[in-house]
Coordinates of C-alpha atoms in Angstrom, one line a residue:
Chain A
D211 CA -20.3 3.5 -21.5
T212 CA -18.8 4.1 -18.1
G213 CA -16.6 7.1 -18.9
V214 CA -17.1 10.7 -17.8
S215 CA -20.2 12.3 -19.3
Q216 CA -21.1 16.0 -19.7
D217 CA -24.3 17.7 -20.6
P218 CA -25.0 19.6 -22.7
R219 CA -22.3 19.2 -25.3
H220 CA -23.0 22.6 -26.8
K221 CA -24.6 25.7 -25.4
I222 CA -25.2 29.0 -27.2
T223 CA -26.5 31.8 -25.0
K224 CA -26.8 35.6 -25.1
R225 CA -24.6 37.8 -23.0
G226 CA -26.1 38.3 -19.5
Q227 CA -27.9 35.0 -19.3
N228 CA -27.1 32.2 -16.8
V229 CA -26.0 28.8 -17.9
T230 CA -25.5 25.5 -16.0
F231 CA -23.5 22.5 -17.0
R232 CA -23.6 19.0 -15.6
C233 CA -20.8 16.4 -15.2
D234 CA -21.2 12.7 -14.3
P235 CA -17.9 11.3 -13.3
I236 CA -16.8 7.7 -13.5
S237 CA -18.7 6.0 -10.7
E238 CA -15.9 5.0 -8.3
H239 CA -14.0 8.2 -8.7
N240 CA -14.2 10.5 -5.7
R241 CA -12.3 13.4 -7.1
L242 CA -13.9 15.6 -9.8
Y243 CA -12.2 18.5 -11.6
W244 CA -13.4 21.3 -13.8
Y245 CA -11.1 22.9 -16.4
R246 CA -11.6 25.5 -19.1
Q247 CA -10.1 25.4 -22.5
T248 CA -10.0 28.3 -25.0
L249 CA -9.1 27.9 -28.7
G250 CA -5.5 26.9 -29.3
Q251 CA -4.7 26.4 -25.6
G252 CA -4.4 23.6 -23.2
P253 CA -7.0 23.1 -20.5
E254 CA -6.7 25.4 -17.4
F255 CA -7.8 24.3 -13.9
L256 CA -10.9 25.9 -12.4
T257 CA -11.9 24.0 -9.3
Y258 CA -12.0 20.5 -7.8
F259 CA -14.0 18.4 -5.4
Q260 CA -13.1 15.5 -3.2
N261 CA -16.5 13.8 -2.6
E262 CA -18.9 16.7 -1.9
A263 CA -16.2 19.1 -0.6
Q264 CA -14.9 21.8 -2.9
L265 CA -11.3 22.0 -1.9
E266 CA -9.7 24.5 -4.3
K267 CA -10.7 27.2 -6.7
S268 CA -8.5 28.9 -9.3
R269 CA -8.3 32.7 -9.6
L270 CA -9.9 32.1 -13.0
L271 CA -13.1 31.2 -11.2
S272 CA -14.7 34.7 -10.8
D273 CA -17.6 35.2 -8.4
R274 CA -20.0 34.7 -11.4
F275 CA -19.0 31.0 -11.4
S276 CA -20.2 28.5 -8.9
A277 CA -19.8 24.8 -8.7
E278 CA -21.5 22.1 -6.6
R279 CA -21.2 18.4 -6.0
P280 CA -24.1 17.9 -3.5
K281 CA -24.0 14.2 -3.0
G282 CA -20.4 13.5 -4.0
S283 CA -21.5 12.1 -7.4
F284 CA -22.5 14.4 -10.3
S285 CA -21.4 18.1 -10.3
T286 CA -22.8 21.2 -11.8
L287 CA -21.0 24.4 -12.9
E288 CA -23.1 27.5 -13.2
I289 CA -22.1 30.8 -14.8
Q290 CA -24.2 33.8 -14.0
R291 CA -24.4 36.9 -16.2
T292 CA -22.4 35.4 -19.0
E293 CA -19.9 37.5 -20.8
Q294 CA -18.4 36.9 -24.3
G295 CA -15.1 36.1 -22.6
D296 CA -16.7 33.1 -21.0
S297 CA -16.9 31.4 -24.4
A298 CA -14.8 28.3 -24.1
M299 CA -14.9 24.5 -23.8
Y300 CA -15.6 23.5 -20.2
L301 CA -14.1 20.1 -19.4
C302 CA -14.8 17.8 -16.4
A303 CA -12.4 15.1 -15.3
S304 CA -12.5 12.6 -12.5
S305 CA -9.8 10.5 -10.8
F306 CA -9.3 8.1 -7.9
R307 CA -6.4 7.2 -5.6
T308 CA -4.6 4.2 -7.1
S309 CA -3.8 1.3 -4.8
G310 CA -0.6 1.0 -2.9
G311 CA -0.6 4.7 -1.9
G312 CA -0.8 6.1 -5.4
T313 CA -2.1 9.5 -6.3
Y314 CA -5.0 11.1 -8.1
N315 CA -2.8 12.2 -11.0
E316 CA -4.4 10.1 -13.8
Q317 CA -7.4 12.2 -14.6
F318 CA -10.0 11.0 -17.1
F319 CA -11.9 13.7 -19.1
G320 CA -15.4 14.0 -20.4
P321 CA -16.2 15.2 -23.9
G322 CA -16.7 18.8 -22.7
T323 CA -19.4 21.4 -23.0
R324 CA -18.7 24.1 -25.7
L325 CA -20.1 27.4 -24.6
T326 CA -20.7 30.2 -27.0
V327 CA -21.8 33.6 -25.6
L328 CA -23.2 36.0 -28.3
Chain B
G204 CA -0.6 31.3 -19.5
Q205 CA 0.9 27.9 -20.1
Q206 CA 3.8 26.9 -17.9
L207 CA 4.7 23.9 -19.9
N208 CA 6.4 24.5 -23.2
Q209 CA 5.6 22.0 -26.0
S210 CA 7.5 21.8 -29.2
P211 CA 7.0 21.7 -32.1
Q212 CA 3.7 23.6 -32.0
S213 CA 2.6 21.7 -35.1
M214 CA 3.8 18.9 -37.4
F215 CA 2.7 17.8 -40.9
I216 CA 4.1 14.4 -41.7
Q217 CA 3.7 11.6 -44.2
E218 CA 2.0 8.4 -43.1
G219 CA 4.5 5.9 -41.9
E220 CA 7.0 8.4 -40.5
D221 CA 8.0 8.5 -36.9
V222 CA 7.2 11.5 -34.8
S223 CA 8.9 13.1 -31.8
M224 CA 7.7 15.9 -29.6
N225 CA 8.7 17.2 -26.2
C226 CA 7.6 19.2 -23.2
T227 CA 9.7 21.3 -20.9
S228 CA 9.2 23.3 -17.8
S229 CA 11.2 25.4 -15.4
S230 CA 9.5 23.6 -12.5
I231 CA 9.8 20.0 -11.3
F232 CA 7.0 17.6 -11.9
N233 CA 6.2 14.4 -10.0
T234 CA 4.2 12.9 -12.8
W235 CA 4.1 13.5 -16.5
L236 CA 0.9 12.7 -18.5
W237 CA 0.4 12.7 -22.2
Y238 CA -3.1 13.2 -23.6
K239 CA -4.5 13.3 -27.2
Q240 CA -7.4 15.5 -28.1
E241 CA -9.5 15.3 -31.3
P242 CA -11.7 18.1 -32.5
G243 CA -14.8 18.6 -30.3
E244 CA -13.8 16.0 -27.8
G245 CA -12.1 15.9 -24.4
P246 CA -8.4 14.9 -23.9
V247 CA -7.8 11.1 -23.8
L248 CA -5.1 9.8 -21.5
L249 CA -2.4 8.0 -23.5
I250 CA 0.5 7.5 -21.1
A251 CA 1.4 8.3 -17.4
L252 CA 5.0 8.5 -16.2
Y253 CA 5.9 8.4 -12.5
K254 CA 9.7 8.1 -12.1
A255 CA 12.6 10.1 -13.5
G256 CA 14.2 8.3 -16.4
E257 CA 11.1 6.0 -16.8
L258 CA 10.4 4.9 -20.4
T259 CA 6.8 3.6 -21.0
S260 CA 5.1 2.4 -24.1
N261 CA 1.5 2.1 -25.2
G262 CA 1.4 0.4 -28.6
R263 CA 3.2 2.6 -31.1
L264 CA 3.6 5.4 -28.5
T265 CA 6.6 5.7 -26.2
A266 CA 7.1 8.4 -23.6
Q267 CA 10.0 9.2 -21.3
F268 CA 10.2 11.1 -18.0
G269 CA 13.3 13.3 -18.2
I270 CA 15.9 12.7 -15.5
T271 CA 15.8 16.4 -14.4
R272 CA 12.1 16.0 -13.8
K273 CA 11.6 19.1 -15.9
D274 CA 10.9 17.5 -19.3
S275 CA 9.3 14.6 -21.1
F276 CA 9.2 13.2 -24.6
L277 CA 6.6 11.4 -26.7
N278 CA 7.5 9.4 -29.8
I279 CA 5.0 7.9 -32.2
S280 CA 6.3 5.2 -34.5
A281 CA 4.9 4.4 -38.0
S282 CA 2.3 7.2 -37.9
I283 CA -1.2 6.5 -39.4
P284 CA -4.0 8.9 -40.3
S285 CA -5.9 8.3 -37.1
D286 CA -2.9 9.7 -35.1
V287 CA -4.1 13.2 -36.2
G288 CA -5.0 15.4 -33.2
I289 CA -3.4 17.6 -30.6
Y290 CA -1.1 16.0 -28.1
F291 CA -0.8 17.6 -24.7
C292 CA 1.7 17.0 -21.9
A293 CA 0.4 17.7 -18.4
G294 CA 1.3 17.1 -14.9
P295 CA 0.8 18.3 -11.3
R296 CA 3.6 20.5 -10.0
R297 CA 5.5 19.3 -7.0
N298 CA 3.8 19.8 -3.6
N299 CA 0.4 20.1 -5.3
A300 CA -1.9 18.4 -2.8
G301 CA -4.9 18.6 -5.1
N302 CA -3.1 17.1 -8.1
M303 CA -4.4 19.9 -10.3
L304 CA -2.9 19.5 -13.8
T305 CA -0.9 22.1 -15.7
F306 CA -1.1 21.6 -19.4
G307 CA 1.2 22.6 -22.2
G308 CA 0.0 24.4 -25.3
G309 CA -0.1 21.2 -27.4
T310 CA 1.5 19.8 -30.5
R311 CA -0.9 19.6 -33.4
L312 CA -0.1 16.6 -35.6
M313 CA -1.3 16.2 -39.1
V314 CA -0.7 13.1 -41.1
K315 CA -0.8 12.9 -44.9
P316 CA -2.0 9.5 -46.2

């Protein structure tokens, strides 16, 4: 399977603990996005990378959140001192620039990591 | 909060019926995307639309990019039980260099066999 993969699929943690999620994008995609989805809502943008550079962060990304993409391939999202409000599905997506001057708009999502903070 | 408004919020239909749903915004979008999400999974891209007025099909699915660039429509013909899921519209707002997507709140589709 050559789609976007995420690990773990589920994570249950106690409030105050740190958690780290991993995303492996589609191999030729140089853009990688993180989104968060709460129950009954559509995904909301958190941050994105072009290659290894983190180019934008949403105001949803508090200082307890940090994301990296050290070699421009896989990415990690860490949440420190988790709070119950962090419970959500964390989705990763990747995209590439289509030929002929196209855009990165078509984003392909992984299966997500569902985080539950007790 | 969501900046794309999807309607209806949910639909419960009989197998074989056609389905229509729409997505509206107060902002202009350069691209409209339609995704389907099943429980416990990530969204799957169904259709991408790039030009105002464009009509694109993918099997039994047909989507249109509204001419005002502020709305889009998705139709599913002859629904089957595996069409069950939540359908999201999404798009990058104009002048969005990072192409970050804004999503609607979704339309939940339930199909009775």
